[in-house]
Short mmCIF file of C-alpha atoms in Angstrom, two decimals:
data_model
loop_
_atom_site.label_atom_id
_atom_site.label_comp_id
_atom_site.label_asym_id
_atom_site.label_seq_id
_atom_site.Cartn_x
_atom_site.Cartn_y
_atom_site.Cartn_z
CA MET G 1 61.91 -22.56 18.07
CA ALA G 2 64.45 -21.39 15.50
CA SER G 3 61.94 -21.94 12.72
CA ALA G 4 59.37 -19.85 14.61
CA ALA G 5 61.83 -16.97 14.85
CA GLY G 6 62.63 -17.41 11.18
CA GLY G 7 58.92 -17.33 10.29
CA GLU G 8 58.45 -14.16 12.31
CA LYS G 9 61.49 -12.54 10.69
CA HIS G 10 60.21 -13.58 7.27
CA LEU G 11 56.79 -12.01 7.99
CA VAL G 12 58.34 -8.80 9.32
CA ASP G 13 60.65 -8.55 6.32
CA GLU G 14 57.72 -9.15 3.99
CA LEU G 15 55.72 -6.40 5.71
CA GLU G 16 58.66 -4.02 5.48
CA ASN G 17 59.15 -4.75 1.78
CA ALA G 18 55.42 -4.34 1.12
CA PHE G 19 55.50 -0.96 2.84
CA LYS G 20 58.52 0.13 0.82
CA GLY G 21 56.78 -0.97 -2.38
CA CYS G 22 53.62 0.90 -1.41
CA TYR G 23 55.58 4.04 -0.58
CA ALA G 24 57.65 3.78 -3.76
CA ALA G 25 54.51 3.54 -5.89
CA LEU G 26 53.16 6.70 -4.26
CA VAL G 27 56.27 8.87 -4.63
CA SER G 28 57.62 7.57 -7.90
CA GLN G 29 58.66 10.28 -10.38
CA ASP G 30 57.01 8.29 -13.14
CA ASN G 31 53.63 9.01 -11.56
CA VAL G 32 53.99 12.80 -11.42
CA ASN G 33 53.02 13.87 -14.95
CA LEU G 34 50.81 11.05 -16.09
CA GLN G 35 47.66 11.45 -18.12
CA GLY G 36 44.98 9.11 -19.39
CA THR G 37 45.71 5.38 -19.33
CA ASP G 38 49.10 5.89 -17.69
CA GLN G 39 47.34 7.46 -14.76
CA GLU G 40 45.02 4.45 -14.50
CA GLU G 41 48.01 2.08 -14.56
CA SER G 42 49.68 4.11 -11.82
CA LYS G 43 46.50 4.00 -9.76
CA SER G 44 46.28 0.22 -10.12
CA ASP G 45 49.97 -0.12 -9.13
CA VAL G 46 49.31 1.91 -5.98
CA GLN G 47 46.23 -0.15 -5.17
CA GLN G 48 48.17 -3.40 -5.65
CA GLY G 49 50.95 -2.11 -3.39
CA ILE G 50 48.48 -1.14 -0.69
CA GLN G 51 46.69 -4.49 -0.96
CA HIS G 52 50.00 -6.37 -0.67
CA PHE G 53 50.87 -4.30 2.42
CA LEU G 54 47.47 -5.03 4.01
CA ASP G 55 47.80 -8.76 3.29
CA SER G 56 51.27 -8.82 4.85
CA ALA G 57 49.98 -6.96 7.90
CA LYS G 58 47.12 -9.46 8.31
CA GLN G 59 49.55 -12.39 8.13
CA LEU G 60 51.79 -10.83 10.77
CA GLU G 61 48.78 -10.07 12.97
CA ALA G 62 47.58 -13.67 12.66
CA TYR G 63 51.05 -14.90 13.64
CA PHE G 64 51.12 -12.75 16.78
CA LEU G 65 47.56 -13.69 17.71
CA GLN G 66 48.52 -17.36 17.42
CA LYS G 67 51.55 -16.78 19.66
CA GLN G 68 49.41 -14.86 22.16
CA MET G 69 46.89 -17.73 22.26
CA MET G 70 49.67 -20.28 22.81
CA PHE G 71 51.09 -18.12 25.62
CA ALA G 72 47.65 -17.80 27.24
CA ILE G 73 47.24 -21.59 27.17
CA ALA G 74 50.74 -22.25 28.52
CA ARG G 75 50.57 -19.54 31.23
CA PRO G 76 46.96 -18.62 32.03
CA GLU G 77 47.97 -16.76 35.21
CA GLU G 78 49.87 -14.21 33.10
CA ALA G 79 46.79 -13.50 31.01
CA ILE G 80 44.73 -13.08 34.18
CA LYS G 81 47.32 -10.69 35.66
CA GLU G 82 47.28 -8.69 32.45
CA ASP G 83 43.47 -8.50 32.53
CA ILE G 84 43.57 -7.40 36.18
CA ASP G 85 46.09 -4.66 35.37
CA GLU G 86 43.91 -3.44 32.49
CA LEU G 87 40.82 -3.38 34.73
CA LYS G 88 42.70 -1.47 37.44
CA ALA G 89 43.85 1.09 34.88
CA GLU G 90 40.28 1.43 33.59
CA LEU G 91 38.95 1.92 37.13
CA THR G 92 41.57 4.58 37.80
CA ARG G 93 40.65 6.36 34.58
CA LYS G 94 36.93 6.21 35.37
CA ASP G 95 37.46 7.42 38.95
CA ALA G 96 39.34 10.42 37.58
CA LEU G 97 36.49 11.04 35.14
CA ILE G 98 33.94 10.85 37.97
CA GLN G 99 35.94 13.35 40.01
CA LYS G 100 36.17 15.69 37.03
CA HIS G 101 32.41 15.54 36.52
CA GLN G 102 31.77 15.97 40.25
CA VAL G 103 33.78 19.20 40.19
CA LYS G 104 31.68 20.40 37.23
CA VAL G 105 28.44 19.45 39.00
CA ASP G 106 29.56 21.31 42.13
CA ARG G 107 30.30 24.41 40.04
CA TRP G 108 26.87 24.21 38.39
CA ILE G 109 25.18 23.81 41.77
CA GLN G 110 27.00 26.88 43.07
CA ALA G 111 26.07 28.85 39.95
CA LEU G 112 22.43 27.79 40.21
CA SER G 113 22.26 28.56 43.91
CA LYS G 114 23.46 32.11 43.15
CA ALA G 115 20.88 32.51 40.38
CA PRO G 116 17.66 34.34 41.31
CA GLN G 117 14.90 31.94 42.26
CA SER G 118 11.50 32.14 40.59
CA PRO G 119 8.36 32.04 42.77
CA SER G 120 7.47 28.50 41.63
CA SER G 121 10.84 27.09 42.70
CA ALA G 122 10.62 28.72 46.12
CA THR G 123 7.70 26.45 47.09
CA HIS G 124 9.69 23.24 46.50
CA PRO G 125 11.58 21.90 49.50
CA GLN G 126 15.35 21.85 49.06
CA GLY G 127 17.29 18.67 49.85
CA PRO G 128 21.04 18.42 50.28
CA SER G 129 22.98 20.13 47.51
CA HIS G 130 24.71 16.95 46.38
CA PRO G 131 25.15 13.34 47.45
CA GLN G 132 27.87 12.46 49.90
CA GLY G 133 29.95 10.24 47.62
CA PRO G 134 30.61 10.01 43.91
CA MET G 135 28.50 6.87 43.60
CA THR G 136 25.78 7.67 46.18
CA GLN G 137 22.25 7.78 44.88
CA VAL G 138 19.38 9.17 46.92
CA ARG G 139 15.98 7.83 46.02
CA PRO G 140 12.84 9.83 46.75
CA GLN G 141 10.58 8.29 49.38
CA ALA G 142 7.31 6.84 48.24
CA GLY G 143 4.32 9.01 49.03
CA VAL G 144 6.28 12.22 49.64
CA GLN G 145 4.63 15.10 47.86
CA SER G 146 5.20 18.82 47.83
CA PRO G 147 2.42 21.30 48.65
CA SER G 148 2.25 22.26 44.98
CA ALA G 149 1.21 18.73 43.98
CA GLY G 150 -2.41 19.80 44.54
CA SER G 151 -4.96 17.74 42.66
CA HIS G 152 -2.49 15.00 41.70
CA ALA G 153 -2.84 13.34 45.10
CA GLY G 154 -2.38 9.76 43.92
CA LYS G 155 0.26 10.39 41.27
CA ALA G 156 3.93 11.19 41.72
CA SER G 157 5.00 14.21 39.77
CA PRO G 158 8.55 15.13 38.82
CA ARG G 159 8.12 18.46 40.60
CA ALA G 160 6.82 16.74 43.71
CA ALA G 161 10.09 15.00 44.59
CA PRO G 162 12.57 16.95 46.70
CA LEU G 163 15.83 17.96 45.06
CA ASN G 164 18.06 15.20 46.42
CA SER G 165 20.72 15.13 43.73
CA PRO G 166 22.61 17.54 41.50
CA LEU G 167 20.76 16.22 38.46
CA ALA G 168 17.40 16.82 40.08
CA HIS G 169 18.50 20.33 40.96
CA LEU G 170 19.64 20.96 37.37
CA GLU G 171 16.41 19.51 35.97
CA GLN G 172 14.38 21.80 38.23
CA ALA G 173 16.41 24.82 37.18
CA THR G 174 16.12 24.05 33.47
CA SER G 175 12.38 23.43 33.76
CA ASN G 176 12.04 26.83 35.44
CA LEU G 177 14.04 28.41 32.62
CA GLY G 178 11.86 26.69 30.03
CA ALA G 179 8.71 27.96 31.74
CA SER G 180 10.00 31.54 31.75
CA PHE G 181 10.75 31.36 28.02
CA GLU G 182 7.29 29.98 27.26
CA ARG G 183 5.62 32.95 28.97
CA ARG G 184 7.33 35.47 26.69
#
């Protein structure tokens, strides 16, 4: 165990020294007023310093990954608990994101409901303004058609489905806007 701590300390010290060498090569006064081949030598010194730092960082990363793997083998329940905590945090973050988007969708629905309706949108039946839950999806019923479906009796048309979701409502509104721009 003492040798493992010594190996870790050695790797950390090596990384620290590589960083200092990299930094020193970048800020050295000798590199300020260089021209020609001296500038090329300085550039190669900087590149060598950066490469040494990256190699040291990779060695330290490999050491910690090895220790993490050994810990996961010795105590698998800890790794599972950690995964569960990460998943819970991700679910919390995504729930907050869903709520944020739901608020935006509600604002857009309110804005669109206040917008003047064109004659073509007045003939479409209106469904509920938005689903009841953040994850609820309402599917259109098979065979339901609006009166404007007309000659497309056997085919389902995007305009034939009632507006059962905020996205359907937004799609209808944008298609109406697109139609009004095409007429001009």
